[in-house]
Coordinates of C-alpha atoms in Angstrom, one line a residue:
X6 CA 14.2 20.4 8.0
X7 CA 16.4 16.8 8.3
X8 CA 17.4 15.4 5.1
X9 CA 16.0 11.7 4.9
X10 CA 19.6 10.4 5.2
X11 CA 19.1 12.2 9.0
X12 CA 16.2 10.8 9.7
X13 CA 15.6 7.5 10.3
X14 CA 12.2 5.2 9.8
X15 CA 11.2 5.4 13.8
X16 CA 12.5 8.9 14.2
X17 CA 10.4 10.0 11.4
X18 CA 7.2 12.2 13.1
X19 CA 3.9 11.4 11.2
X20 CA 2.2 14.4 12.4
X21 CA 4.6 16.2 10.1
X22 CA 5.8 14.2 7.5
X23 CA 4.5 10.7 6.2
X24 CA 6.0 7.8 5.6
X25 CA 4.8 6.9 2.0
X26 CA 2.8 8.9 -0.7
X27 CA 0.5 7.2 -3.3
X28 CA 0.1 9.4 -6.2
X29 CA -2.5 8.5 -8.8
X30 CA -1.1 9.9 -11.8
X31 CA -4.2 8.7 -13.7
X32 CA -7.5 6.3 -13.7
X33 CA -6.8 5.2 -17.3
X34 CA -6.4 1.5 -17.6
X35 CA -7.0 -1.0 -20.0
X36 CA -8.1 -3.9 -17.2
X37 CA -11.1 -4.4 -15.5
X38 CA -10.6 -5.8 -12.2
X39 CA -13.5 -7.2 -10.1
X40 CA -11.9 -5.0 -6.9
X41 CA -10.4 -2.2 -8.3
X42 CA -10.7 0.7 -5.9
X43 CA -10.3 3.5 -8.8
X44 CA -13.0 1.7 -11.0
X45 CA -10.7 3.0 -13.7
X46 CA -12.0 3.5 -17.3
X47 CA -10.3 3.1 -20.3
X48 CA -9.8 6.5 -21.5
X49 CA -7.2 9.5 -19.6
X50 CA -9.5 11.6 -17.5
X51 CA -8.7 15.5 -18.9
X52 CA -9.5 17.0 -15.5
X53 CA -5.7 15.1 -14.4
X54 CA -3.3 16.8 -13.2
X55 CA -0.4 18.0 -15.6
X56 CA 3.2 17.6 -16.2
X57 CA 3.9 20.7 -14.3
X58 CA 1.3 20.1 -11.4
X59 CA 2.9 16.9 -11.2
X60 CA 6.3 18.4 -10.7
X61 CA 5.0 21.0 -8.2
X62 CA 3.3 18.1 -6.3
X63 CA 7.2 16.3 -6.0
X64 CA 8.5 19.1 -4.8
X65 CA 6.6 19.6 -2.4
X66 CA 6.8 15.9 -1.3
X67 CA 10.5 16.3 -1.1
X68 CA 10.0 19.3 1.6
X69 CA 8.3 16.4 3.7
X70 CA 11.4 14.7 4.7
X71 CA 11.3 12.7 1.6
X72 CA 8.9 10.0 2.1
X73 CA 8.6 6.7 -0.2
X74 CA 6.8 8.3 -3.3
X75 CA 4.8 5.6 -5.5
X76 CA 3.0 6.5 -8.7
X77 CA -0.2 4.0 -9.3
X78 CA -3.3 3.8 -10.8
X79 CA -5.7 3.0 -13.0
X80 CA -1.9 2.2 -15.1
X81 CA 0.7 4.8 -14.8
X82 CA 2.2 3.5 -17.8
X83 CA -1.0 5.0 -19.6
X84 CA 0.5 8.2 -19.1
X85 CA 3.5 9.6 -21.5
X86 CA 5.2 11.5 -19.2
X87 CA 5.5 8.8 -16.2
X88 CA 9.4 8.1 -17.2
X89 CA 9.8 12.4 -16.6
X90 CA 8.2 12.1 -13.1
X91 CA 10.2 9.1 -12.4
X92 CA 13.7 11.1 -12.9
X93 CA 12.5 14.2 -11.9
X94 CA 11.5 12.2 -8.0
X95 CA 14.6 10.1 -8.5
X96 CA 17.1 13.4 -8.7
X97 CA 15.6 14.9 -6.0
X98 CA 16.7 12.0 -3.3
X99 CA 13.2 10.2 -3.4
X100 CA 13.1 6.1 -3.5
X101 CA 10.6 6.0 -6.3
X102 CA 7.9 2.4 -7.2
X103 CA 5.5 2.4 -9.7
X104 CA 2.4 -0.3 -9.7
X105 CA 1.7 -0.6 -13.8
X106 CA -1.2 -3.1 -14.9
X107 CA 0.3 -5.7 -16.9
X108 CA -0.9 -4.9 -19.8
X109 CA 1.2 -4.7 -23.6
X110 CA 2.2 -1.5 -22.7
X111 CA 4.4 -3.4 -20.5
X112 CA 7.4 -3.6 -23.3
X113 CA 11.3 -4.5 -22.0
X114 CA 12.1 -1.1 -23.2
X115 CA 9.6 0.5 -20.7
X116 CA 11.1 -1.2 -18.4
X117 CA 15.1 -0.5 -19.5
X118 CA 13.4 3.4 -19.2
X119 CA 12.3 3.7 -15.8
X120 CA 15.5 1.5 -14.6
X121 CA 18.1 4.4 -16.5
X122 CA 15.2 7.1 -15.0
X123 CA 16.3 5.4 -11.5
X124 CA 13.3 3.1 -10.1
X125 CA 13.7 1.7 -7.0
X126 CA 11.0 -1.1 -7.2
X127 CA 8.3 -2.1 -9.6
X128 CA 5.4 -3.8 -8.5
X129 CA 2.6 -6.3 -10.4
X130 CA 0.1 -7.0 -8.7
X131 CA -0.4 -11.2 -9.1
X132 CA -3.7 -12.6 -6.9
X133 CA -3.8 -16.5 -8.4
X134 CA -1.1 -18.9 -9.4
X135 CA -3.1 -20.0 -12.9
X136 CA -4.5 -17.9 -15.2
X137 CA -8.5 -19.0 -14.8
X138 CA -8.1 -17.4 -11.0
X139 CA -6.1 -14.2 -12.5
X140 CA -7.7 -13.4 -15.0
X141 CA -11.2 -13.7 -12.9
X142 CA -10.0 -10.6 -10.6
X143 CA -8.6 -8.8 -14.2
X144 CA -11.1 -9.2 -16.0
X145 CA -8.9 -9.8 -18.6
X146 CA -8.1 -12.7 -20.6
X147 CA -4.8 -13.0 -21.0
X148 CA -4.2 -11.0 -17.7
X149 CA -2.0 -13.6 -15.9
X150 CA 0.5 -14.6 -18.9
X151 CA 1.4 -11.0 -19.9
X152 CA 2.0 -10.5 -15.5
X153 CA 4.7 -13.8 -15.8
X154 CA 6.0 -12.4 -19.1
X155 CA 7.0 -8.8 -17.4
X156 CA 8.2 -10.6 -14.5
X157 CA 10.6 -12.1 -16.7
X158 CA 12.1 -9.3 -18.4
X159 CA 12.2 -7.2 -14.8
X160 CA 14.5 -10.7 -13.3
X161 CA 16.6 -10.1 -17.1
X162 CA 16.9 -6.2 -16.5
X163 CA 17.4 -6.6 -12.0
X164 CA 14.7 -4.8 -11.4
X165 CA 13.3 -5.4 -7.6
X166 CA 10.2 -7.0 -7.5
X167 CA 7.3 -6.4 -5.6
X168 CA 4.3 -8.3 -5.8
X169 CA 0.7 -7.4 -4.1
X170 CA -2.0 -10.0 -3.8
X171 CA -5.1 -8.8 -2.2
X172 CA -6.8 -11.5 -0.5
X173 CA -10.5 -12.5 -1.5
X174 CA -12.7 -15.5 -0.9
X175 CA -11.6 -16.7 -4.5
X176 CA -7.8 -16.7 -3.4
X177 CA -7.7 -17.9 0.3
X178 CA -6.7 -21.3 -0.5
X179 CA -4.1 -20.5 -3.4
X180 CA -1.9 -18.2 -1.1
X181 CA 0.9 -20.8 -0.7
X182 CA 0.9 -21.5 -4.5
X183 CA 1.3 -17.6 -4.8
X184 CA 4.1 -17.2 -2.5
X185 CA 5.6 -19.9 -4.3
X186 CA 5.6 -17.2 -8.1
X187 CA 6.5 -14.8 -5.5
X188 CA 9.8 -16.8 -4.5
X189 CA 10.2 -17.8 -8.1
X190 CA 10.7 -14.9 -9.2
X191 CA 13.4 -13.2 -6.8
X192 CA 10.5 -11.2 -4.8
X193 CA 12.3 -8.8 -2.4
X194 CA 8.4 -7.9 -0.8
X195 CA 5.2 -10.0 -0.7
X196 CA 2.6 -7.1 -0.1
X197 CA -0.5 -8.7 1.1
X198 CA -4.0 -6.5 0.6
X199 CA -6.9 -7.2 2.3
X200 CA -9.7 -6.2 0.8
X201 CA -12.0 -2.8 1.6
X202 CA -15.2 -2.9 -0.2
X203 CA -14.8 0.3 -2.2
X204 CA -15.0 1.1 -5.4
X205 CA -16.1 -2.1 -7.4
X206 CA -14.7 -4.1 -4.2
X207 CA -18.0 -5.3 -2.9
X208 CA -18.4 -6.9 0.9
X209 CA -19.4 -10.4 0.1
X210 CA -15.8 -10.5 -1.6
X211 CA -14.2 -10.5 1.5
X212 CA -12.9 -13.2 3.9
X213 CA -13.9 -13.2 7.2
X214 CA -12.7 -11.4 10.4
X215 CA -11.3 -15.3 11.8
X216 CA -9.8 -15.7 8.3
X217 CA -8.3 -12.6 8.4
X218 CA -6.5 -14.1 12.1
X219 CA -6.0 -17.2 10.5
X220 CA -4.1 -15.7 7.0
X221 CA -1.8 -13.0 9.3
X222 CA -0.5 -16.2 11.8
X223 CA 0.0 -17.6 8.2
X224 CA 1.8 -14.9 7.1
X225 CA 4.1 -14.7 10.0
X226 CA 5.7 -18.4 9.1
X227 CA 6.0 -17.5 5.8
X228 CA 7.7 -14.2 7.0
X229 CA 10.3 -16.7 8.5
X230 CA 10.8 -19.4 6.0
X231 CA 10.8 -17.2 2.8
X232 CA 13.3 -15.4 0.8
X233 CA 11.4 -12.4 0.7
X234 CA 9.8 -9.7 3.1
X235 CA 6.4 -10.0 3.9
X236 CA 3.6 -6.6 4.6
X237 CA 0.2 -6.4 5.0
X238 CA -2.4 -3.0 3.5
X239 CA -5.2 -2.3 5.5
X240 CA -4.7 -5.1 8.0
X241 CA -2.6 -3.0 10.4
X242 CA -3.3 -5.9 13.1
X243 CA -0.7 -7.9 11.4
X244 CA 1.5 -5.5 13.9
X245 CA -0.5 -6.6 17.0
X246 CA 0.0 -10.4 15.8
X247 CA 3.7 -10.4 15.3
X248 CA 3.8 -8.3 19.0
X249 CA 2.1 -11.5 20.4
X250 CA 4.3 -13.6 18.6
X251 CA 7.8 -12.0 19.7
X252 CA 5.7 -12.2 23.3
X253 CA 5.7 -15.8 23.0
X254 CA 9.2 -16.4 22.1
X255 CA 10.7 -13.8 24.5
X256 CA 8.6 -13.9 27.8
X257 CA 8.1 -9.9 27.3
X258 CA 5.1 -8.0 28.2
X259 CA 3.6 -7.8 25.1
X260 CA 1.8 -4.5 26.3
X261 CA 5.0 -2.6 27.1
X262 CA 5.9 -4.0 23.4
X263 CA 3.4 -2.7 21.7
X264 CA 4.2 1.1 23.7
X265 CA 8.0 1.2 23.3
X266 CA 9.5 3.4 20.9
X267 CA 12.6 1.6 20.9
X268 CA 11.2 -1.3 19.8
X269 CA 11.4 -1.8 15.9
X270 CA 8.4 -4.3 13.9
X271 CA 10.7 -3.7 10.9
X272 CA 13.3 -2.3 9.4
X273 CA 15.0 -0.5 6.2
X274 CA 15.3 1.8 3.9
X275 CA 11.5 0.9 2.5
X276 CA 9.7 -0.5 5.5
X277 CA 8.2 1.6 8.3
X278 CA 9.7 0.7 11.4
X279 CA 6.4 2.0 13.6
X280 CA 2.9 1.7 12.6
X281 CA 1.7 3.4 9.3
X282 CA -2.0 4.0 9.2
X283 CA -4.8 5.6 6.6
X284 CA -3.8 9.2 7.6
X285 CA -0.9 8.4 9.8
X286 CA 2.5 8.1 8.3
X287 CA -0.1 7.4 5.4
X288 CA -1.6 10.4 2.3
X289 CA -3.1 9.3 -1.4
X290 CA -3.4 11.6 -4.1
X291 CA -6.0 11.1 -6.6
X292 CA -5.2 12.1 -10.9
X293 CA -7.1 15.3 -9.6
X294 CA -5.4 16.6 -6.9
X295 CA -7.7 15.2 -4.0
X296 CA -6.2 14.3 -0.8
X297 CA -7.4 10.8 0.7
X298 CA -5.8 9.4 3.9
X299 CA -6.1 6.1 2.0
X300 CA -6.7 5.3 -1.2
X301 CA -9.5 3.0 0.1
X302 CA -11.0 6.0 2.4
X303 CA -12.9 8.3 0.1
X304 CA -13.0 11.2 2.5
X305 CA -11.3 14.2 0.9
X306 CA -8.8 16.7 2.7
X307 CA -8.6 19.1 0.2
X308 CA -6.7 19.2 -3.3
X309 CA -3.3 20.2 -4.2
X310 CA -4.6 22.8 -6.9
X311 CA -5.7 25.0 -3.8
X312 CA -3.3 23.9 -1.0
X313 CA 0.3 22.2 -0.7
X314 CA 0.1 18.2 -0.1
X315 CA 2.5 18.9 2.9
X316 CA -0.4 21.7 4.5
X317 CA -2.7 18.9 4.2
X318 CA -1.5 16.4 5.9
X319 CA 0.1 18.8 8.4
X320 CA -3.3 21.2 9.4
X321 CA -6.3 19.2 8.2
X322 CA -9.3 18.2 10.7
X323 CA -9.4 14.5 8.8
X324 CA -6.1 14.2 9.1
X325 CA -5.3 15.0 12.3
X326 CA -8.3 12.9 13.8
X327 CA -6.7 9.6 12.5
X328 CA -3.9 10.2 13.9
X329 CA -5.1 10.8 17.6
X330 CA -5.4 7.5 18.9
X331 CA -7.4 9.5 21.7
X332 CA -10.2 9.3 19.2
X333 CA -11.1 6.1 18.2
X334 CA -14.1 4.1 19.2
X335 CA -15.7 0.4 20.2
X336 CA -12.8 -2.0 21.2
X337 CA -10.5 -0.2 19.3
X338 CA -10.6 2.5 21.4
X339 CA -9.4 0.6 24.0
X340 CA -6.9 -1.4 22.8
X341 CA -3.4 -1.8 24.4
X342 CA -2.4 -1.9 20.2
X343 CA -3.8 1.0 19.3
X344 CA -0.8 3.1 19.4
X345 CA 1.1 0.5 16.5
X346 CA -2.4 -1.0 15.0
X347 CA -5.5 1.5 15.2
X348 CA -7.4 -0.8 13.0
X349 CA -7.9 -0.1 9.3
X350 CA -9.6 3.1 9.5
X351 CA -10.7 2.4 5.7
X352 CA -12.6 -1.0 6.1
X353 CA -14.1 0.7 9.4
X354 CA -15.2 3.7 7.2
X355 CA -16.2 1.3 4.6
X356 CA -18.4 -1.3 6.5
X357 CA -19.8 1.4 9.2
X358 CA -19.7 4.8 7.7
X359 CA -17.3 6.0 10.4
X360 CA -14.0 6.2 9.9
X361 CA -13.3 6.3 14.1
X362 CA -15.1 3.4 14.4
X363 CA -13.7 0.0 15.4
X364 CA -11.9 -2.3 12.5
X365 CA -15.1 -4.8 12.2
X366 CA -12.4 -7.7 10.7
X367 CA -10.6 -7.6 14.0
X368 CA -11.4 -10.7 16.4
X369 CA -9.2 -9.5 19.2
X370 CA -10.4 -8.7 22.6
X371 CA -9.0 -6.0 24.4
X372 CA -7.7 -6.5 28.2
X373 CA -9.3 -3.4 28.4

């Protein structure tokens, strides 16, 4: 099989190998976020699994073409042996990111550790500017002010940055101010979430499908004018908005666009150059050993105890549906998009118990 230095992002096939990984190393965290879609607990579940399944579980992530590999949560910092996993993924050719909760744990040596174990990125996640709209999604007091210290010590140590912000009703007007930390701080990516009710998410959290229009046209200026690179999560219609965009400014069909190959939304070493979907280019592994297509898409594959991650992905029914475009239902379905977009598959699953179904935040109409 190609190394990843063969392979490039577009040449990369997602019915074999994926894009990214999410592992869940563990549910333990000492926040409580209004949204969080592990409703962690405080305490380490026993039932996680261990050093050496861990290890396993890289290796065989590795064999897939080495895809971006991030370790999340709950807090992966909770776990001793995060620095381990970080080297260990690191030596064997992986660009590794973890996504801590910014929390005490969160020391300049931690830090200094996972830059000498090699980290590629670390991410905070930072959804206000002040702390009374931070600390409201944390629910933690305190929340916002430890997430500015630790961006100050990763600028002091040259960490890259990344910083995710998923959008609620409570946030939609303090985006700007946001992006404005994010350029403060030397932000190489702006990750944008848009929230799936799952979990403790609940549906009267989230802004609505027009919003949802209105925030991605947003997000294409500040695309332009920023420093840093901009990406959405579960708002794959971003893709379909930049297509119309580069329509606009070029004269191109935007429907021979959106089925070309050749033609790249983005580009470089950590950005998918084609559409990455729940399931497609896409798998989540929970501190268990479940397989999700999506974090926010709690419709298990199987479990890494019984069967290789890379099997998975490759041979399962779930799997395999999501990514045939063939399947999909309701407008999008029909969509000249579908083929880069698709829809979240997660917010469809979420708000209509069908995972094929249309994306319900979606206000675009088909020429079909």
């Amino acid at each position: 099989m190609a190394t990843q230095e063969q392979v490039r992002p577009w040449q990369r096939n997602f019915n074999e190998t994926p894009f990214i990984v999410i592992w869940e190393v563990t549910r333990a965290c000492q926040l409580h976020c209004l949204h969080c879609r592990a409703q962690a607990q405080k305490m380490r579940d026993p039932r996680e699994l261990t050093t050496k399944e861990g290890i396993k579980l890289i290796d065989d992530i590795v064999s897939m073409d080495r895809p971006l590999l991030v370790f999340t949560g709950g807090d992966p910092l909770e776990r001793e042996d995060l620095f381990e996993f970080i080297r260990y993924g690191t030596a064997s050719g992986l660009a590794v990111s973890i996504t801590p909760s910014a929390t005490p744990k969160v020391t300049k040596d931690a830090i200094r550790r996972a830059k000498e174990a090699g980290l590629t990125r670390w991410a905070f996640s930072l959804d206000g500017s002040t702390a009374v709209i931070h600390d409201r999604f944390r629910g933690t007091k305190g929340s916002y002010d430890l997430t500015i210290q630790a961006l100050k010590m990763l600028q002091d140590l040259n960490i890259p940055i990344q910083l995710n912000t998923t959008v609620t009703r409570y946030n939609l007007d303090d985006l700007p101010h946001i992006a404005d930390i994010a350029e403060q701080f030397n932000t190489v990516l702006w990750s944008v979430f848009f929230l799936v009710p799952t979990g403790r998410a609940r549906v009267e959290d989230m802004v609505s499908a027009q919003e949802h229009e209105r925030i991605m046209q947003w997000l294409i200026e500040q695309s332009r004018t920023r420093s840093f690179d901009v990406k959405t999560t579960e708002a794959p219609h971003y893709r379909r908005v930049v297509l119309q965009h580069r329509q606009a400014e070029t004269s191109s069909d935007v429907s021979s666009l959106s089925q070309d190959r050749g033609f790249h939304l983005f580009d470089g070493p950590l950005r998918a150059a084609k559409g990455v979907n729940d399931g497609n280019g896409f798998a989540f592994v929970s501190h268990t050993g479940d397989v999700y297509p999506s974090g926010f898409l709690p419709v298990v594959a199987g479990n890494v105890r019984q069967q290789k991650l890379s099997d998975i992905y490759r041979q399962s029914p779930l799997f395999k549906k999501l990514r045939d475009g063939s399947l999909l239902k309701g407008k999008c379905g029909r969509c000249e998009f579908r083929s880069i977009c698709g829809g979240s598959r997660s917010r469809a699953y979420a708000l209509t118990g069908d995972y094929l179904e249309s994306d319900p935040m979606c206000v675009y109409q088909p020429r079909a």
